[in-house]
PDB file of C-alpha atoms in Angstrom:
ATOM      1  CA  THR A   1      47.031  53.833  98.476  1.00 46.00           C
ATOM      2  CA  ASP A   2      47.041  50.656  96.441  1.00 49.00           C
ATOM      3  CA  LEU A   3      44.437  48.174  95.234  1.00 52.00           C
ATOM      4  CA  HIS A   4      44.953  46.026  98.350  1.00 56.00           C
ATOM      5  CA  THR A   5      43.296  48.543 100.683  1.00 62.00           C
ATOM      6  CA  GLY A   6      39.797  48.435 102.158  1.00 61.00           C
ATOM      7  CA  THR A   7      37.322  46.221 100.328  1.00 71.00           C
ATOM      8  CA  HIS A   8      39.221  44.653  97.465  1.00 68.00           C
ATOM      9  CA  LEU A   9      39.411  41.679  95.144  1.00 76.00           C
ATOM     10  CA  ASP A  10      42.551  39.531  95.083  1.00 72.00           C
ATOM     11  CA  ALA A  11      43.587  38.225  91.685  1.00 70.00           C
ATOM     12  CA  MET A  12      45.362  34.865  91.490  1.00 69.00           C
ATOM     13  CA  LEU A  13      48.586  36.570  90.389  1.00 67.00           C
ATOM     14  CA  HIS A  14      48.702  37.964  93.943  1.00 67.00           C
ATOM     15  CA  CYS A  15      50.095  34.623  95.224  1.00 69.00           C
ATOM     16  CA  VAL A  16      50.466  32.245  92.265  1.00 69.00           C
ATOM     17  CA  ALA A  17      53.283  33.017  89.805  1.00 71.00           C
ATOM     18  CA  ASP A  18      51.364  31.912  86.714  1.00 77.00           C
ATOM     19  CA  GLY A  19      47.954  32.898  88.099  1.00 71.00           C
ATOM     20  CA  LYS A  20      45.459  35.146  86.363  1.00 73.00           C
ATOM     21  CA  ASP A  21      45.628  38.883  86.805  1.00 72.00           C
ATOM     22  CA  ALA A  22      42.455  40.884  87.437  1.00 74.00           C
ATOM     23  CA  SER A  23      41.885  41.542  83.726  1.00 74.00           C
ATOM     24  CA  GLU A  24      41.653  37.787  83.088  1.00 77.00           C
ATOM     25  CA  LEU A  25      39.051  36.991  85.752  1.00 79.00           C
ATOM     26  CA  PRO A  26      35.753  35.799  84.287  1.00 81.00           C
ATOM     27  CA  LEU A  27      33.195  38.527  85.041  1.00 83.00           C
ATOM     28  CA  GLU A  28      30.443  35.945  85.520  1.00 87.00           C
ATOM     29  CA  HIS A  29      32.407  34.778  88.582  1.00 87.00           C
ATOM     30  CA  CYS A  30      32.414  38.329  89.963  1.00 86.00           C
ATOM     31  CA  ILE A  31      28.734  39.147  89.396  1.00 92.00           C
ATOM     32  CA  GLY A  32      25.524  37.373  90.330  1.00 95.00           C
ATOM     33  CA  PRO A  33      23.704  35.569  93.107  1.00 96.00           C
ATOM     34  CA  ALA A  34      25.682  34.956  96.292  1.00 96.00           C
ATOM     35  CA  PHE A  35      24.862  33.076  99.465  1.00 97.00           C
ATOM     36  CA  ILE A  36      25.645  34.735 102.806  1.00 97.00           C
ATOM     37  CA  ILE A  37      26.480  32.374 105.633  1.00 96.00           C
ATOM     38  CA  ASP A  38      26.133  33.754 109.159  1.00 95.00           C
ATOM     39  CA  LEU A  39      29.178  32.800 111.219  1.00 96.00           C
ATOM     40  CA  GLN A  40      28.959  35.627 113.744  1.00 95.00           C
ATOM     41  CA  HIS A  41      29.526  33.083 116.513  1.00 96.00           C
ATOM     42  CA  LYS A  42      33.026  32.657 115.023  1.00 96.00           C
ATOM     43  CA  GLY A  43      33.627  36.380 114.575  1.00 93.00           C
ATOM     44  CA  ILE A  44      36.183  36.392 117.364  1.00 92.00           C
ATOM     45  CA  LYS A  45      39.977  36.643 117.509  1.00 91.00           C
ATOM     46  CA  GLY A  46      41.696  33.502 116.350  1.00 90.00           C
ATOM     47  CA  ALA A  47      38.571  31.536 115.366  1.00 95.00           C
ATOM     48  CA  LEU A  48      38.940  29.079 112.491  1.00 96.00           C
ATOM     49  CA  PHE A  49      36.251  28.140 110.007  1.00 97.00           C
ATOM     50  CA  THR A  50      36.111  24.385 109.409  1.00 98.00           C
ATOM     51  CA  PRO A  51      34.258  22.292 106.830  1.00 98.00           C
ATOM     52  CA  ASP A  52      31.579  21.597 109.467  1.00 98.00           C
ATOM     53  CA  ASP A  53      30.657  25.304 109.462  1.00 98.00           C
ATOM     54  CA  PHE A  54      29.682  25.050 105.787  1.00 98.00           C
ATOM     55  CA  ARG A  55      28.252  21.523 105.439  1.00 98.00           C
ATOM     56  CA  PRO A  56      24.681  22.446 106.527  1.00 97.00           C
ATOM     57  CA  TYR A  57      24.579  24.985 103.660  1.00 97.00           C
ATOM     58  CA  ALA A  58      26.221  22.849 100.971  1.00 98.00           C
ATOM     59  CA  ASP A  59      23.233  22.947  98.595  1.00 97.00           C
ATOM     60  CA  GLU A  60      22.928  26.731  98.735  1.00 96.00           C
ATOM     61  CA  ILE A  61      26.682  27.194  98.349  1.00 97.00           C
ATOM     62  CA  LYS A  62      26.817  24.815  95.361  1.00 97.00           C
ATOM     63  CA  ARG A  63      23.843  26.594  93.783  1.00 96.00           C
ATOM     64  CA  ASP A  64      25.293  30.110  93.910  1.00 96.00           C
ATOM     65  CA  ARG A  65      29.046  29.306  93.869  1.00 96.00           C
ATOM     66  CA  LYS A  66      29.637  32.724  95.416  1.00 97.00           C
ATOM     67  CA  LEU A  67      29.884  32.715  99.204  1.00 97.00           C
ATOM     68  CA  LEU A  68      30.012  35.691 101.567  1.00 97.00           C
ATOM     69  CA  VAL A  69      30.916  35.032 105.205  1.00 97.00           C
ATOM     70  CA  LYS A  70      29.190  37.249 107.792  1.00 96.00           C
ATOM     71  CA  THR A  71      31.269  37.469 110.977  1.00 95.00           C
ATOM     72  CA  GLY A  72      30.785  40.998 112.276  1.00 94.00           C
ATOM     73  CA  TRP A  73      34.551  41.542 112.016  1.00 93.00           C
ATOM     74  CA  ALA A  74      33.978  44.787 110.080  1.00 92.00           C
ATOM     75  CA  LYS A  75      33.187  46.447 113.423  1.00 92.00           C
ATOM     76  CA  HIS A  76      36.958  46.421 114.040  1.00 90.00           C
ATOM     77  CA  TRP A  77      37.663  48.523 110.928  1.00 88.00           C
ATOM     78  CA  GLU A  78      40.004  51.432 111.696  1.00 88.00           C
ATOM     79  CA  THR A  79      41.221  49.787 114.905  1.00 87.00           C
ATOM     80  CA  ALA A  80      44.419  47.889 115.604  1.00 82.00           C
ATOM     81  CA  ALA A  81      42.328  44.752 116.165  1.00 84.00           C
ATOM     82  CA  TYR A  82      41.161  44.662 112.522  1.00 85.00           C
ATOM     83  CA  HIS A  83      44.483  43.195 111.347  1.00 84.00           C
ATOM     84  CA  ASP A  84      45.180  41.223 114.530  1.00 83.00           C
ATOM     85  CA  SER A  85      44.213  37.552 114.818  1.00 86.00           C
ATOM     86  CA  PHE A  86      40.998  37.877 112.836  1.00 92.00           C
ATOM     87  CA  PRO A  87      38.933  34.740 112.178  1.00 95.00           C
ATOM     88  CA  GLY A  88      40.090  32.732 109.188  1.00 95.00           C
ATOM     89  CA  PHE A  89      39.619  29.664 107.035  1.00 96.00           C
ATOM     90  CA  SER A  90      41.360  26.449 107.969  1.00 97.00           C
ATOM     91  CA  GLN A  91      43.120  24.799 105.043  1.00 97.00           C
ATOM     92  CA  GLU A  92      40.552  22.000 105.261  1.00 98.00           C
ATOM     93  CA  ALA A  93      37.671  24.489 104.970  1.00 98.00           C
ATOM     94  CA  ALA A  94      39.296  26.161 101.959  1.00 97.00           C
ATOM     95  CA  ARG A  95      39.726  22.781 100.243  1.00 98.00           C
ATOM     96  CA  TYR A  96      36.149  21.760 101.068  1.00 98.00           C
ATOM     97  CA  LEU A  97      34.698  24.972  99.643  1.00 98.00           C
ATOM     98  CA  ALA A  98      36.891  25.019  96.534  1.00 97.00           C
ATOM     99  CA  GLU A  99      37.072  21.318  95.692  1.00 97.00           C
ATOM    100  CA  GLU A 100      33.879  19.745  97.002  1.00 98.00           C
ATOM    101  CA  LEU A 101      31.447  22.660  96.750  1.00 98.00           C
ATOM    102  CA  GLY A 102      33.021  24.242  93.673  1.00 97.00           C
ATOM    103  CA  ILE A 103      32.835  27.881  94.724  1.00 97.00           C
ATOM    104  CA  HIS A 104      34.341  30.447  92.392  1.00 94.00           C
ATOM    105  CA  LEU A 105      34.190  33.453  94.774  1.00 96.00           C
ATOM    106  CA  ILE A 106      34.659  33.817  98.526  1.00 96.00           C
ATOM    107  CA  GLY A 107      34.051  37.123 100.304  1.00 95.00           C
ATOM    108  CA  MET A 108      34.712  38.066 103.930  1.00 94.00           C
ATOM    109  CA  GLU A 109      34.657  41.050 106.276  1.00 93.00           C
ATOM    110  CA  GLN A 110      38.131  40.414 107.647  1.00 91.00           C
ATOM    111  CA  ALA A 111      41.408  41.614 106.106  1.00 87.00           C
ATOM    112  CA  SER A 112      42.458  38.244 104.691  1.00 88.00           C
ATOM    113  CA  VAL A 113      41.636  34.545 104.538  1.00 89.00           C
ATOM    114  CA  HIS A 114      43.758  33.648 107.588  1.00 86.00           C
ATOM    115  CA  PRO A 115      45.831  35.740 110.025  1.00 82.00           C
ATOM    116  CA  THR A 116      49.002  33.613 109.822  1.00 85.00           C
ATOM    117  CA  ASP A 117      48.537  30.883 107.155  1.00 85.00           C
ATOM    118  CA  HIS A 118      47.286  33.432 104.634  1.00 78.00           C
ATOM    119  CA  LEU A 119      49.689  32.396 101.870  1.00 84.00           C
ATOM    120  CA  GLU A 120      48.773  28.705 102.115  1.00 92.00           C
ATOM    121  CA  VAL A 121      45.017  29.381 102.236  1.00 93.00           C
ATOM    122  CA  HIS A 122      45.261  31.887  99.375  1.00 87.00           C
ATOM    123  CA  ARG A 123      47.039  29.244  97.290  1.00 91.00           C
ATOM    124  CA  ILE A 124      44.384  26.622  98.005  1.00 94.00           C
ATOM    125  CA  PHE A 125      41.717  28.988  96.702  1.00 93.00           C
ATOM    126  CA  PHE A 126      43.810  30.392  93.848  1.00 89.00           C
ATOM    127  CA  ASP A 127      44.988  26.976  92.595  1.00 89.00           C
ATOM    128  CA  ARG A 128      41.285  26.297  91.965  1.00 91.00           C
ATOM    129  CA  GLU A 129      40.701  29.792  90.510  1.00 89.00           C
ATOM    130  CA  VAL A 130      38.534  30.961  93.412  1.00 93.00           C
ATOM    131  CA  ILE A 131      38.342  34.767  93.542  1.00 91.00           C
ATOM    132  CA  ILE A 132      38.868  36.249  97.010  1.00 92.00           C
ATOM    133  CA  VAL A 133      37.125  39.453  98.116  1.00 93.00           C
ATOM    134  CA  GLU A 134      38.512  40.788 101.394  1.00 91.00           C
ATOM    135  CA  GLY A 135      37.422  43.595 103.684  1.00 90.00           C
ATOM    136  CA  LEU A 136      33.685  43.596 102.945  1.00 93.00           C
ATOM    137  CA  ALA A 137      32.039  46.473 104.777  1.00 89.00           C
ATOM    138  CA  ASP A 138      29.615  45.175 107.417  1.00 87.00           C
ATOM    139  CA  LEU A 139      27.391  42.305 106.342  1.00 92.00           C
ATOM    140  CA  ILE A 140      25.508  42.358 109.677  1.00 92.00           C
ATOM    141  CA  PRO A 141      22.623  44.577 108.508  1.00 92.00           C
ATOM    142  CA  VAL A 142      22.083  42.561 105.312  1.00 91.00           C
ATOM    143  CA  PRO A 143      18.703  40.971 106.102  1.00 80.00           C
ATOM    144  CA  THR A 144      18.858  37.987 103.781  1.00 82.00           C
ATOM    145  CA  ALA A 145      21.027  35.001 102.975  1.00 88.00           C
ATOM    146  CA  ASN A 146      20.719  35.546  99.219  1.00 90.00           C
ATOM    147  CA  VAL A 147      21.958  38.668  97.472  1.00 93.00           C
ATOM    148  CA  GLU A 148      23.023  39.930  94.063  1.00 94.00           C
ATOM    149  CA  PHE A 149      26.751  40.531  94.439  1.00 93.00           C
ATOM    150  CA  PHE A 150      29.046  42.669  92.312  1.00 91.00           C
ATOM    151  CA  ALA A 151      32.837  42.631  92.724  1.00 87.00           C
ATOM    152  CA  VAL A 152      33.999  43.942  89.378  1.00 81.00           C
ATOM    153  CA  PRO A 153      37.752  44.427  88.959  1.00 75.00           C
ATOM    154  CA  LEU A 154      38.872  47.973  88.183  1.00 69.00           C
ATOM    155  CA  ASN A 155      39.729  48.483  84.532  1.00 65.00           C
ATOM    156  CA  PHE A 156      43.087  50.289  84.257  1.00 61.00           C
TER     157      PHE A 156
END
């Protein structure tokens, strides 16, 4: 297997030629309070997250700067559907979160940030040094919107 399997952290070097590798990521961006937004209503094939999905929670997102998106998509793990047309971030949503709300970490249950425009959405986040954590394992049972989150890169 490789480091891009299951729950994993994407370093900027993944898509940006002069981006940071995992050893250069600031640990304070990987550890600490995170806000969980419940977008289960968009946890369906082909759904797109837009800026309007995040605007009602702007203060909480700005406060924590780490955002985890609860969709219920993890229920598709180990099925063909997991990698097929999962919900994703529109480019406008990625820009809103990175530029206007200033997040430095985004985490999601699905396999990537977007099923088809993944490279473009990755670059929007990575150009602003937003760390991406993909494949989170089932946020549904997490009973709160605020958690202590740890996504520490492996030290090889």
